[in-house]
mmCIF file with all atom_site columns, C-alpha atoms in Angstrom:
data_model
loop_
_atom_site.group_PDB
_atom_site.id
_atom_site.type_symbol
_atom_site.label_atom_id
_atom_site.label_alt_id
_atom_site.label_comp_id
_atom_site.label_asym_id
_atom_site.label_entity_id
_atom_site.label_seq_id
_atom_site.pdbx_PDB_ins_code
_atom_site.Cartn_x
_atom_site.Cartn_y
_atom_site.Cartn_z
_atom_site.occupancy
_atom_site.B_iso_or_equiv
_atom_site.pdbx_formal_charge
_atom_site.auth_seq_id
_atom_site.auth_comp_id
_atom_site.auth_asym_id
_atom_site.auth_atom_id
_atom_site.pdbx_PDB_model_num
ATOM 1   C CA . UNK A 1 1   ? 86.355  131.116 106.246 1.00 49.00 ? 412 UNK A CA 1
ATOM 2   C CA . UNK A 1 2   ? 86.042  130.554 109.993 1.00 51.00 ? 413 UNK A CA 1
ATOM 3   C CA . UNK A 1 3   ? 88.836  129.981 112.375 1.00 54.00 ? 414 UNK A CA 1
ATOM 4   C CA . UNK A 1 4   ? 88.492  126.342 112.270 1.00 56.00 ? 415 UNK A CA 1
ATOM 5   C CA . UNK A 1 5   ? 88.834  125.933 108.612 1.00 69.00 ? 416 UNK A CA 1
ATOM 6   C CA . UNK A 1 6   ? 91.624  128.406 108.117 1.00 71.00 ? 417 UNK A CA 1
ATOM 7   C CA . UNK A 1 7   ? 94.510  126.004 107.024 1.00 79.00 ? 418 UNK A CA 1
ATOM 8   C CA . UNK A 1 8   ? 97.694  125.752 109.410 1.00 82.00 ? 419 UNK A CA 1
ATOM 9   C CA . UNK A 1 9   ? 101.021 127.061 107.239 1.00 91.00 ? 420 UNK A CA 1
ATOM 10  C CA . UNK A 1 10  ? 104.054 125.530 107.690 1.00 92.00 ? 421 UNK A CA 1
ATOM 11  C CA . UNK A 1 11  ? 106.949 127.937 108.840 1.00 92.00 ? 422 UNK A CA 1
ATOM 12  C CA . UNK A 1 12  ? 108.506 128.221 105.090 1.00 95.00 ? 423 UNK A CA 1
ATOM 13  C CA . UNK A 1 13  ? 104.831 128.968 104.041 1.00 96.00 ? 424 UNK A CA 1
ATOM 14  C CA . UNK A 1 14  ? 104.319 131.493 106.658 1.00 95.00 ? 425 UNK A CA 1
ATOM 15  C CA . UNK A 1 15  ? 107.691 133.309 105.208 1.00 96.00 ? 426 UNK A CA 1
ATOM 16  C CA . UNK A 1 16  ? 105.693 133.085 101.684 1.00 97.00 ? 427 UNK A CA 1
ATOM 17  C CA . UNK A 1 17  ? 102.825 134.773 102.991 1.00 97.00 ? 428 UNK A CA 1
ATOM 18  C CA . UNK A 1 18  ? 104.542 137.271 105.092 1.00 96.00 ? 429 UNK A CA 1
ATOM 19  C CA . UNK A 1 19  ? 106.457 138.448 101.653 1.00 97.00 ? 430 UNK A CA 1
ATOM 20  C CA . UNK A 1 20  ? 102.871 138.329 99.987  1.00 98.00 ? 431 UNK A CA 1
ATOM 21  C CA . UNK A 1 21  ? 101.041 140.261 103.025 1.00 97.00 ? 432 UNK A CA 1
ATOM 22  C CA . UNK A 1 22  ? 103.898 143.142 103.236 1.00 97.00 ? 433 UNK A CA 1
ATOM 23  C CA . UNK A 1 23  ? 104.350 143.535 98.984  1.00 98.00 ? 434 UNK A CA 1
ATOM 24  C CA . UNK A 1 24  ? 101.098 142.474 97.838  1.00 97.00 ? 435 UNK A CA 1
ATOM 25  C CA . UNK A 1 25  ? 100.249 140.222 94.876  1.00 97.00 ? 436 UNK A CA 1
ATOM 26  C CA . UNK A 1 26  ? 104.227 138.984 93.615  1.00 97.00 ? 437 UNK A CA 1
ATOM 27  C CA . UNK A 1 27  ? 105.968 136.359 91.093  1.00 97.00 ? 438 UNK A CA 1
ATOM 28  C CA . UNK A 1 28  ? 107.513 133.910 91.809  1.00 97.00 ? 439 UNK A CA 1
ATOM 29  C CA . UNK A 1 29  ? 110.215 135.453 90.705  1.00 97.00 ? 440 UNK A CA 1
ATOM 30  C CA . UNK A 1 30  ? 109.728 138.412 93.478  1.00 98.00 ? 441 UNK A CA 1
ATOM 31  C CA . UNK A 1 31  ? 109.158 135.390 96.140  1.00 98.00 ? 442 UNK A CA 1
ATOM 32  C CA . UNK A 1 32  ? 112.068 133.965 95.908  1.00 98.00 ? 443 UNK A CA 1
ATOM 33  C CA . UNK A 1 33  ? 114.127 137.126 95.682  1.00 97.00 ? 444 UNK A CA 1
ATOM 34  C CA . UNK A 1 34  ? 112.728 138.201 98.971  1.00 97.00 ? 445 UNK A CA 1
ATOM 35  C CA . UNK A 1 35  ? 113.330 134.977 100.913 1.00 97.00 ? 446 UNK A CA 1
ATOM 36  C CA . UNK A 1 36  ? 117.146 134.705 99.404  1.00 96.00 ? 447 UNK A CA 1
ATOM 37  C CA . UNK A 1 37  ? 117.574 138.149 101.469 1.00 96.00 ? 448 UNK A CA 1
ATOM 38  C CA . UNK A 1 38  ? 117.642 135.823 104.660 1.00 93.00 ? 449 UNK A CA 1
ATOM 39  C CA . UNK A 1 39  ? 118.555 132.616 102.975 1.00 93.00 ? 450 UNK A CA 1
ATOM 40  C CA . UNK A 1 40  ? 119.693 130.721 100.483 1.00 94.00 ? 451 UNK A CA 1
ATOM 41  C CA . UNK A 1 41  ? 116.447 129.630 98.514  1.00 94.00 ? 452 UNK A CA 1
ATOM 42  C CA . UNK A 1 42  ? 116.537 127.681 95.096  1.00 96.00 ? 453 UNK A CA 1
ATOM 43  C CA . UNK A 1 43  ? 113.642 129.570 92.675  1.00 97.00 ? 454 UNK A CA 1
ATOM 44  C CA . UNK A 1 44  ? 112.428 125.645 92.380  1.00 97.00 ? 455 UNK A CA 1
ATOM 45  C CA . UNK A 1 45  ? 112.013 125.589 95.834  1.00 97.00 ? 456 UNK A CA 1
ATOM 46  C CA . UNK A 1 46  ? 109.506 128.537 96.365  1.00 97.00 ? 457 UNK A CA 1
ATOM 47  C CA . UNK A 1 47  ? 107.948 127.647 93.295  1.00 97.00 ? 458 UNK A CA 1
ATOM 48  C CA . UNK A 1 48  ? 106.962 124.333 94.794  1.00 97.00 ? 459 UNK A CA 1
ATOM 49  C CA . UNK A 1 49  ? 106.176 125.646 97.662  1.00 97.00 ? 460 UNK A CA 1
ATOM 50  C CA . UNK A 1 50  ? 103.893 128.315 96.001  1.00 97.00 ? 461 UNK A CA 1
ATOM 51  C CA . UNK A 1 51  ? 102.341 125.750 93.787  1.00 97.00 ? 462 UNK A CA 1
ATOM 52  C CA . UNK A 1 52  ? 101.393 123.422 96.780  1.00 96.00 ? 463 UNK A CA 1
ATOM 53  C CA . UNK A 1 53  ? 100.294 126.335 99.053  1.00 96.00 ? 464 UNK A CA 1
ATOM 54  C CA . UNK A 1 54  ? 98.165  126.683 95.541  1.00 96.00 ? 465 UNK A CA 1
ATOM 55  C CA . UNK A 1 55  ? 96.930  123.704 96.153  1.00 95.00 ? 466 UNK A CA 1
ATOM 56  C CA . UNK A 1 56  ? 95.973  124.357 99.564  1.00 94.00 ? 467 UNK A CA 1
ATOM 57  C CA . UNK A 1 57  ? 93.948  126.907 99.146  1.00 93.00 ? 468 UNK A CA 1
ATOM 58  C CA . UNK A 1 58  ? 96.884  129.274 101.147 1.00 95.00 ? 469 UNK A CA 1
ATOM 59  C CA . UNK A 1 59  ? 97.300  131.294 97.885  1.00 97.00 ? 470 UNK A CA 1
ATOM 60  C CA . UNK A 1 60  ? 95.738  132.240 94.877  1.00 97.00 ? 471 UNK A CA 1
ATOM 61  C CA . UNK A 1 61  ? 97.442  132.632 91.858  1.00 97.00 ? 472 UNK A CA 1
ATOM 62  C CA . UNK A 1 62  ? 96.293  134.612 88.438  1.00 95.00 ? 473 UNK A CA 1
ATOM 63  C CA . UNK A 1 63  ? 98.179  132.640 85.545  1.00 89.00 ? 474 UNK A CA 1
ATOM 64  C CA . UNK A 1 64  ? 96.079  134.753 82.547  1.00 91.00 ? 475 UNK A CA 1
ATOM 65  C CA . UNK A 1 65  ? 99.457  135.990 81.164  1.00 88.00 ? 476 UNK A CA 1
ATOM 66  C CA . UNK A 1 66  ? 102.523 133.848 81.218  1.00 89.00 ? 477 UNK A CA 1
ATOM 67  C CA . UNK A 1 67  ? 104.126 134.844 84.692  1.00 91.00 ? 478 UNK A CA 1
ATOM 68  C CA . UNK A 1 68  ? 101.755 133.854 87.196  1.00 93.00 ? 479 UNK A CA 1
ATOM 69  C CA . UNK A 1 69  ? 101.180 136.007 90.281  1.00 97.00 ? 480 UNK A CA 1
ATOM 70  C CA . UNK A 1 70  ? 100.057 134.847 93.655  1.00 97.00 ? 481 UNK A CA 1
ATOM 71  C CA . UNK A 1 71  ? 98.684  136.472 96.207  1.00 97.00 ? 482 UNK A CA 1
ATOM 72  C CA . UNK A 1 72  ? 97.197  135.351 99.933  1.00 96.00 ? 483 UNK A CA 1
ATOM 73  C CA . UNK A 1 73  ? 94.379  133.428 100.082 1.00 94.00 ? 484 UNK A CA 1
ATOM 74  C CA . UNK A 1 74  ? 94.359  134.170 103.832 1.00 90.00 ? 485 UNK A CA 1
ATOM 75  C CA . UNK A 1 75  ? 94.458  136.876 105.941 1.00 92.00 ? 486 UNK A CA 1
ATOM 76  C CA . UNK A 1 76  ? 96.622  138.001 107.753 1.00 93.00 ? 487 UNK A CA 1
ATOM 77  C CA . UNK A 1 77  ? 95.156  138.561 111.104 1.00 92.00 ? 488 UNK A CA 1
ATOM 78  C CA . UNK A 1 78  ? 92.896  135.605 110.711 1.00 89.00 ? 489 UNK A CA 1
ATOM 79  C CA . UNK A 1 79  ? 96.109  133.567 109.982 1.00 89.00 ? 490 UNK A CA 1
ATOM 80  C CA . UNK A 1 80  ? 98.012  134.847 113.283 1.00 89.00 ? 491 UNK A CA 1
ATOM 81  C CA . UNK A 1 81  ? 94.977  134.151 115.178 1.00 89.00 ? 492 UNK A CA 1
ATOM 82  C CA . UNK A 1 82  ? 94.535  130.373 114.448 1.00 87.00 ? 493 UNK A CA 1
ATOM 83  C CA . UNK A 1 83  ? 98.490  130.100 114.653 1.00 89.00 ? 494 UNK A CA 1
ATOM 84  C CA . UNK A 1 84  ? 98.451  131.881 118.546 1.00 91.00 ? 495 UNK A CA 1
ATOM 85  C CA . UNK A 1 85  ? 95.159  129.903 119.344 1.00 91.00 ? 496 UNK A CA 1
ATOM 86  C CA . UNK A 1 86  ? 97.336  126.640 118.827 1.00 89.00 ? 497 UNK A CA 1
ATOM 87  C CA . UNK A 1 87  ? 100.698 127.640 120.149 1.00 91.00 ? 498 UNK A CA 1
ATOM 88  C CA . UNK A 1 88  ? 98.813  129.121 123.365 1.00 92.00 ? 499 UNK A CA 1
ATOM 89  C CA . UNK A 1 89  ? 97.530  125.688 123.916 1.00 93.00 ? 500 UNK A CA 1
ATOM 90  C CA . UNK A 1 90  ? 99.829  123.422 123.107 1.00 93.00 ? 501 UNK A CA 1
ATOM 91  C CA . UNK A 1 91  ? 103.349 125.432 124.453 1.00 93.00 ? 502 UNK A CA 1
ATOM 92  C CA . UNK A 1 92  ? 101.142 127.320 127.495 1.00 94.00 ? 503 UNK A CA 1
ATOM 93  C CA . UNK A 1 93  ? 98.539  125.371 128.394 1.00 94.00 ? 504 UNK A CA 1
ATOM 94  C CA . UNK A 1 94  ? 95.868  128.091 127.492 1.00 93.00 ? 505 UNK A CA 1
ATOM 95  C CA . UNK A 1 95  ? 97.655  130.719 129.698 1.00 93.00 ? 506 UNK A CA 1
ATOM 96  C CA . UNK A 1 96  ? 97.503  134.235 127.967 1.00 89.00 ? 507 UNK A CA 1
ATOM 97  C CA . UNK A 1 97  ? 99.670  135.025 130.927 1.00 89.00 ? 508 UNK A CA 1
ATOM 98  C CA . UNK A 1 98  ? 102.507 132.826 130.771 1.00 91.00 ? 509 UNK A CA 1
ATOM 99  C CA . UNK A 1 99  ? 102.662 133.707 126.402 1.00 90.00 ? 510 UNK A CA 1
ATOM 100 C CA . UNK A 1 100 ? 102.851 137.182 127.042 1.00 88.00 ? 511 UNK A CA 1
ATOM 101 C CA . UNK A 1 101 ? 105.418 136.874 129.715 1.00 88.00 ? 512 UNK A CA 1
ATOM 102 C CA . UNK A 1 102 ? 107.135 134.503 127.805 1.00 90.00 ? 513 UNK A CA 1
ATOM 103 C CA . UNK A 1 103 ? 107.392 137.222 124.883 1.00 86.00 ? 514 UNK A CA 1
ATOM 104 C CA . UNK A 1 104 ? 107.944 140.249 126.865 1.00 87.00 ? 515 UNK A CA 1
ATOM 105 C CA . UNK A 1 105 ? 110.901 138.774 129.252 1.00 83.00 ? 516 UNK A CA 1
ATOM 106 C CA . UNK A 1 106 ? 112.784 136.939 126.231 1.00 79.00 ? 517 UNK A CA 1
ATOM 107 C CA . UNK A 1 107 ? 113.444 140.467 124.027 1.00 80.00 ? 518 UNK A CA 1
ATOM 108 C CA . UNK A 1 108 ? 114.032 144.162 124.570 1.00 86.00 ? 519 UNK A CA 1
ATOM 109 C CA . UNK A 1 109 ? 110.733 145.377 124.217 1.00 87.00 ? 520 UNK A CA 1
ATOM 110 C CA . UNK A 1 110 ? 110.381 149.197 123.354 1.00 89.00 ? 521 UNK A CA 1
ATOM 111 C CA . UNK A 1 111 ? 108.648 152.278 124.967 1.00 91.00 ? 522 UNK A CA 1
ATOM 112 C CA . UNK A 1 112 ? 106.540 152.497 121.802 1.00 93.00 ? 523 UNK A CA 1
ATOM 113 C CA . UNK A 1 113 ? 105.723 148.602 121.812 1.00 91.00 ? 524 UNK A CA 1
ATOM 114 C CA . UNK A 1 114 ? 105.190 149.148 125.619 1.00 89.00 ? 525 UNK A CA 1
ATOM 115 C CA . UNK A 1 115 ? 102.688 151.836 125.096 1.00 92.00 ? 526 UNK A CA 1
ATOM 116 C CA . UNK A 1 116 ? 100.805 150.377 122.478 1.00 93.00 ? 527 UNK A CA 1
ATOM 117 C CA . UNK A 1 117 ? 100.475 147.214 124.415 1.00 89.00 ? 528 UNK A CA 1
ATOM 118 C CA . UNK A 1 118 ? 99.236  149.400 127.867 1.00 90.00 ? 529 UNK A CA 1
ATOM 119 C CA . UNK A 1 119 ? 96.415  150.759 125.443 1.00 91.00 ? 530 UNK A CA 1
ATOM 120 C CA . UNK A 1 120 ? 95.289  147.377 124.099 1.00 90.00 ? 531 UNK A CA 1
ATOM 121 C CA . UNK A 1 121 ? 94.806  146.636 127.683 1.00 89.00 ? 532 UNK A CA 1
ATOM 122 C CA . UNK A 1 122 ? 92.796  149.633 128.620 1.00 90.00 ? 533 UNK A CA 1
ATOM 123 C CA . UNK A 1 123 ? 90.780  149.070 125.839 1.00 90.00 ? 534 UNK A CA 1
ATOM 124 C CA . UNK A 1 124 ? 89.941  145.116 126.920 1.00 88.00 ? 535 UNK A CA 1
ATOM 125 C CA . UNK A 1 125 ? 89.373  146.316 130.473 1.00 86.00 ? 536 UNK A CA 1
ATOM 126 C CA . UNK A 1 126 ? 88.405  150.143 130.440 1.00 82.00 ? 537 UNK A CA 1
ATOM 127 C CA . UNK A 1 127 ? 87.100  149.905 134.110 1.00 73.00 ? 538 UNK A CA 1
ATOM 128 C CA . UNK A 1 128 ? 90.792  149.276 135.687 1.00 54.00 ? 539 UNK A CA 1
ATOM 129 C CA . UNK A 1 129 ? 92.568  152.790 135.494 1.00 57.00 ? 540 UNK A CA 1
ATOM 130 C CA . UNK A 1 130 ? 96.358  152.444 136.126 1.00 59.00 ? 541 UNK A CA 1
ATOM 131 C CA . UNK A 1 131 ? 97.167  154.309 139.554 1.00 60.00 ? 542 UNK A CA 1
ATOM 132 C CA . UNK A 1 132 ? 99.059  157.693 139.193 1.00 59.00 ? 543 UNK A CA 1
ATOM 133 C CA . UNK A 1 133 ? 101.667 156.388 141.854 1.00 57.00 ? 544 UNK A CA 1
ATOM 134 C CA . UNK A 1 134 ? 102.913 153.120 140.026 1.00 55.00 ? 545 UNK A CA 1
ATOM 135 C CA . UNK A 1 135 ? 106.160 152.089 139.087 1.00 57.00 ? 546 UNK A CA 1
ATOM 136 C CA . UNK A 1 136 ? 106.331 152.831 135.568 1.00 56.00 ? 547 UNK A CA 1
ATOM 137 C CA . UNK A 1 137 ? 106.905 149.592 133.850 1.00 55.00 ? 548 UNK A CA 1
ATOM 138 C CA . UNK A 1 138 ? 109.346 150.677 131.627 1.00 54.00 ? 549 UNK A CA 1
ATOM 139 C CA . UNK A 1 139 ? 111.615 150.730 134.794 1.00 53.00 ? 550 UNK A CA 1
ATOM 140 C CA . UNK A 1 140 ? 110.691 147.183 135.719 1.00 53.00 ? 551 UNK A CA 1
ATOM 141 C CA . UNK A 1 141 ? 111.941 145.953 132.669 1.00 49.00 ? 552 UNK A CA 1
#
């Protein structure tokens, strides 16, 4: 499926599939457990939900035996990636810069987070070697 024709998740979906990305395929039974951890969800609700993400094509589900498991349809990355594509446009304007400022100046961010984000840079732009004499940018923030 191509970027274009992944379909767009609503935000209760997207808490469906994150359950379904981090456990795997689940009941609805497991769903709904999950979800109640952070709030108060009815087991009609995420089985409505489940059915239309079903629907969809957001899910697939394996009803061979009487409790029917579900599991993404989508993945995860591919997901995030059509969901950042539209949120850099519409809330940024297309800016990569003002997102990632956005997200690094409204939360602690941490060394290891910091790190990991420095290497994802040198990897996009291995020609630009950070000076030995910077400020470290962990005391910037």
């Amino acid at each position: 499926m191509g970027k274009t024709n992944v379909p767009r998740p609503t935000e209760s979906e997207l808490e469906i599939l994150q359950v379904l990305w981090q456990n795997g395929p689940s009941t609805v039974r497991f769903v709904n457990d999950e979800l109640s951890k952070r709030r108060e969800v009815g087991y009609t609700t995420t089985l409505k939900l489940l059915q239309l993400m079903h629907e969809k094509g957001i899910v697939a589900r394996d009803d061979s035996s009487r409790t029917h498991v579900y599991r993404p349809a989508l993945r995860e990355q591919e997901t995030q990636g059509v969901l950042i594509d539209r949120l850099l446009e519409a809330a940024f304007g297309g800016s990569a810069l003002k997102l990632v400022q956005q997200a690094l100046g409204n939360r602690r961010t941490s060394r290891e987070e910091l790190s990991q984000i420095r290497d994802l840079l040198d990897q996009i732009d291995p020609q630009e070697p950070r000076p030995t004499n910077s400020p470290n940018p962990d005391e910037l923030a």
